[in-house]
PDB file of C-alpha atoms in Angstrom:
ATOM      1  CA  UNK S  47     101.676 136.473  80.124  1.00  0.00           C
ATOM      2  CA  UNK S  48     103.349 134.907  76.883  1.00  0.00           C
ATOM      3  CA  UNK S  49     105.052 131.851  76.995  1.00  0.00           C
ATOM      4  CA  UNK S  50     107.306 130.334  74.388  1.00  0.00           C
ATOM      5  CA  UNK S  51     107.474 126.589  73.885  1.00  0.00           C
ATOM      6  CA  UNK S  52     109.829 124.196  72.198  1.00  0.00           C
ATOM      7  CA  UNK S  53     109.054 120.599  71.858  1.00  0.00           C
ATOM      8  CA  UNK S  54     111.479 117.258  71.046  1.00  0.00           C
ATOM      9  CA  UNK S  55     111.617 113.585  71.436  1.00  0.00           C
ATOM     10  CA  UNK S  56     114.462 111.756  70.749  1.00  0.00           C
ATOM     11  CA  UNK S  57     116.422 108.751  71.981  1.00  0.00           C
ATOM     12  CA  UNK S  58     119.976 108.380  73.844  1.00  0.00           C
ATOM     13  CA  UNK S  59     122.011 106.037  74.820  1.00  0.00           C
ATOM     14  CA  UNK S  60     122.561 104.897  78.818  1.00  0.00           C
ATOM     15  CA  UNK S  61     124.729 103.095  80.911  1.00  0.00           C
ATOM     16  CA  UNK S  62     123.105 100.929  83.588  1.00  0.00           C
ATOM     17  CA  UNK S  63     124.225  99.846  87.041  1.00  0.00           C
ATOM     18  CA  UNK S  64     124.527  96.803  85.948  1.00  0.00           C
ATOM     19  CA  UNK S  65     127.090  97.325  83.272  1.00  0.00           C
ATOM     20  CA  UNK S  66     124.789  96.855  80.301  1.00  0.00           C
ATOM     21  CA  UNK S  67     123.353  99.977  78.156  1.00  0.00           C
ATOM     22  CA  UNK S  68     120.473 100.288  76.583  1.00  0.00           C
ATOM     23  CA  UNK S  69     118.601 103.279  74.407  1.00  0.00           C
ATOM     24  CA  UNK S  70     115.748 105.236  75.896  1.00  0.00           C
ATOM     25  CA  UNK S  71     112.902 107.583  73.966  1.00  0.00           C
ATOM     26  CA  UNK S  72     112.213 110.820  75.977  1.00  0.00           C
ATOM     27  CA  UNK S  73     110.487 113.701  75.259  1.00  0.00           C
ATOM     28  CA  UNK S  74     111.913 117.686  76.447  1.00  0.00           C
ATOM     29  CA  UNK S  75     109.862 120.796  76.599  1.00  0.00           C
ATOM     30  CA  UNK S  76     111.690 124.482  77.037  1.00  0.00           C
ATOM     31  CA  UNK S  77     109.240 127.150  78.573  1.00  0.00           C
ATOM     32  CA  UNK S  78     110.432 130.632  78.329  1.00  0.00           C
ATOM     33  CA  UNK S  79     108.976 134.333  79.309  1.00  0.00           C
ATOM     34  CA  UNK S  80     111.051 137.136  78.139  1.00  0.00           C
ATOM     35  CA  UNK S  81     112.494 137.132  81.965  1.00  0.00           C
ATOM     36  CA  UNK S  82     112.885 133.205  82.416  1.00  0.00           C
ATOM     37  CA  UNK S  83     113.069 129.796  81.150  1.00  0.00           C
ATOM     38  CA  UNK S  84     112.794 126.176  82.107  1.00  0.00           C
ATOM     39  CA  UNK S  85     112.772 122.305  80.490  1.00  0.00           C
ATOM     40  CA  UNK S  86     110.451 119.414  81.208  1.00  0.00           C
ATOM     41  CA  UNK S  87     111.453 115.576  80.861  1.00  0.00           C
ATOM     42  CA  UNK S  88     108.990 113.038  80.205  1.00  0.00           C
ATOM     43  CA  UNK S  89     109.824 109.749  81.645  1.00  0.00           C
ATOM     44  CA  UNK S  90     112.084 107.199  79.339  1.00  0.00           C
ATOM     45  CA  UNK S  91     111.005 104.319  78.038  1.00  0.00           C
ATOM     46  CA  UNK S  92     113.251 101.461  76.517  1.00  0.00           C
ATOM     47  CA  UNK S  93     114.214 101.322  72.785  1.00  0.00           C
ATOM     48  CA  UNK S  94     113.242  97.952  70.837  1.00  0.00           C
ATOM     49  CA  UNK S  95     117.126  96.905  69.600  1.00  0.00           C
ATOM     50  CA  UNK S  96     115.216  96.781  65.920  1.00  0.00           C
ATOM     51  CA  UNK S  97     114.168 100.107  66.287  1.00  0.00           C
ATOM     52  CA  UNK S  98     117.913 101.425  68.042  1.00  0.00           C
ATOM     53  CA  UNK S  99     119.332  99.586  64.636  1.00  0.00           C
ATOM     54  CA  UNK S 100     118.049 101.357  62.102  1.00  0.00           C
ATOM     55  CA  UNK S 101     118.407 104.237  63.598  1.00  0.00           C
ATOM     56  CA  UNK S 102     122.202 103.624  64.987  1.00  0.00           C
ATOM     57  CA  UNK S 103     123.706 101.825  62.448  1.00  0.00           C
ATOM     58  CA  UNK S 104     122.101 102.665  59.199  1.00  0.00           C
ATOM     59  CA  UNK S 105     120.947 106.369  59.917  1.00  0.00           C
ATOM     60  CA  UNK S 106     117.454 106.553  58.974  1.00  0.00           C
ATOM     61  CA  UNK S 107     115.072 108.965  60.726  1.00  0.00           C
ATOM     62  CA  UNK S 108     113.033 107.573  63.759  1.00  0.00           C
ATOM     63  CA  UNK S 109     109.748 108.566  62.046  1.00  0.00           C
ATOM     64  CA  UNK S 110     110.943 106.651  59.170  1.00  0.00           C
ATOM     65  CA  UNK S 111     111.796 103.731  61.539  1.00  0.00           C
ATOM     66  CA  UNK S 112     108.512 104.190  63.224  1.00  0.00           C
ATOM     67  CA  UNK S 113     106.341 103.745  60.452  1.00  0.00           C
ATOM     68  CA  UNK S 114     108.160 100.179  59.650  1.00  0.00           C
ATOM     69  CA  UNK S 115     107.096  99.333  63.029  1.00  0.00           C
ATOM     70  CA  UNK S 116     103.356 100.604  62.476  1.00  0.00           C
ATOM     71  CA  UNK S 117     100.068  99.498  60.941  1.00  0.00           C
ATOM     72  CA  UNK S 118      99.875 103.728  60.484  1.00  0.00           C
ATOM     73  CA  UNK S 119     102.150 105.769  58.420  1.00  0.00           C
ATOM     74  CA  UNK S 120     103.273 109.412  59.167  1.00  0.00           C
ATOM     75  CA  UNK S 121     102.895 108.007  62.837  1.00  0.00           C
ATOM     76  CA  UNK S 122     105.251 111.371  64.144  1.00  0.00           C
ATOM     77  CA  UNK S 123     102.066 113.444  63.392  1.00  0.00           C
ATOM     78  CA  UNK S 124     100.056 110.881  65.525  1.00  0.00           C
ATOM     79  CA  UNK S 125     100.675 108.962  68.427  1.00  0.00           C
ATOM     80  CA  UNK S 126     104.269 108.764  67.527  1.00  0.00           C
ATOM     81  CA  UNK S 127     106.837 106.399  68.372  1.00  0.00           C
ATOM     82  CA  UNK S 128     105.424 106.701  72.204  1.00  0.00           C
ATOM     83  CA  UNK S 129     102.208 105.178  70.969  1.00  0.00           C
ATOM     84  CA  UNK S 130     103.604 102.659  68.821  1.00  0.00           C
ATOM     85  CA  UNK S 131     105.661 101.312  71.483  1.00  0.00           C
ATOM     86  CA  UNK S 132     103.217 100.954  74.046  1.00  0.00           C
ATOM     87  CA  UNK S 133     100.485 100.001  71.053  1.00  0.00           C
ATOM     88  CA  UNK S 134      98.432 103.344  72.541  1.00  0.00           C
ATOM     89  CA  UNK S 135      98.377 103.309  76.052  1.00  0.00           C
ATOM     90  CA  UNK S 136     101.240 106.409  76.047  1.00  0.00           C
ATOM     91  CA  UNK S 137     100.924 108.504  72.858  1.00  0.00           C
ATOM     92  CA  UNK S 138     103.370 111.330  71.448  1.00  0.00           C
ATOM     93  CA  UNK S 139     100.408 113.842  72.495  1.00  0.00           C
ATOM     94  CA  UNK S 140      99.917 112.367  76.607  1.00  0.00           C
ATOM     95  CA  UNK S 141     104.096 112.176  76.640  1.00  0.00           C
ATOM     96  CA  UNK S 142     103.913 116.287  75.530  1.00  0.00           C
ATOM     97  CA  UNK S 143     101.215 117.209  77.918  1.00  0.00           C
ATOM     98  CA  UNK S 144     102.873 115.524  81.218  1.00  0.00           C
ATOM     99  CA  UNK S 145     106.034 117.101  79.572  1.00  0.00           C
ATOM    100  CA  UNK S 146     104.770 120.630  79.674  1.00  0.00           C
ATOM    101  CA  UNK S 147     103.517 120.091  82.971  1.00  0.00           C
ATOM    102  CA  UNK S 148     106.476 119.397  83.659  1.00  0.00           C
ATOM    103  CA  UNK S 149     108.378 122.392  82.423  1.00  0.00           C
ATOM    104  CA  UNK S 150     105.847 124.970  83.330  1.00  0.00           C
ATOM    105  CA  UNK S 151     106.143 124.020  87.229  1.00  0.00           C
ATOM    106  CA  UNK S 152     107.849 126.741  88.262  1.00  0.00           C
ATOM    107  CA  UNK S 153     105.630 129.259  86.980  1.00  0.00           C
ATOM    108  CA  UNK S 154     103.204 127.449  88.354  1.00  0.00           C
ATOM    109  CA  UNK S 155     104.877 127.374  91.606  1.00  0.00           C
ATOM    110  CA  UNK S 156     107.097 130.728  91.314  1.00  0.00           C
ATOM    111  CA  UNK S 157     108.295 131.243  94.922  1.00  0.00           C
ATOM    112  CA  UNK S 158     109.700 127.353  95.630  1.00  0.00           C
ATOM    113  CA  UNK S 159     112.213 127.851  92.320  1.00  0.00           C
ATOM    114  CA  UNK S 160     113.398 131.800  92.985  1.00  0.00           C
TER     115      UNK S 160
END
């Protein structure tokens, strides 16, 4: 079978419970065969405020940000701003695979999603 994949991280904005918000990085897969198609979510993980900044209020890219933050440059093509945050222990790549994982369940597992 062929499979299609699409792969993004990003950050958004959320409100909490407790009236504050806060920004969170997340990653999204999209799985399709020609007859169906499903997304993965990684989990979120908080936004340093210098980080939600640059991006926010001035406009530069998050890669851009990322490698301000990093020993590395070109960090997107390595452990990303996943790995910088969490100085390795989550990088771009382990966010991706869980991701997939995530998105390729029910094909995995085709008669709980009909």
């Amino acid at each position: 079978r062929s499979f299609f994949v699409g792969m993004e991280g990003g950050f958004f904005k959320q409100d909490m419970p407790n009236g504050q918000s806060g920004y969170f990085l997340q990653g999204w897969v999209y799985v399709a065969t020609s007859q169906a198609g499903y997304f993965g979510a990684s989990g979120a993980m908080p936004v340093p405020h210098g980080v939600v900044e640059k991006v926010v209020h001035e406009g530069i890219e998050l890669g851009d940000v990322i490698d301000q933050f990093s020993p590395e440059q070109n960090t997107r093509d390595k452990g990303g701003a996943f790995g910088v945050f969490t100085l390795g222990v989550m990088t771009r790549k382990c966010c991706f695979e869980a991701t997939l994982v995530h998105a390729l369940a029910p094909f995995y597992n085709p008669l709980l999603y009909k």
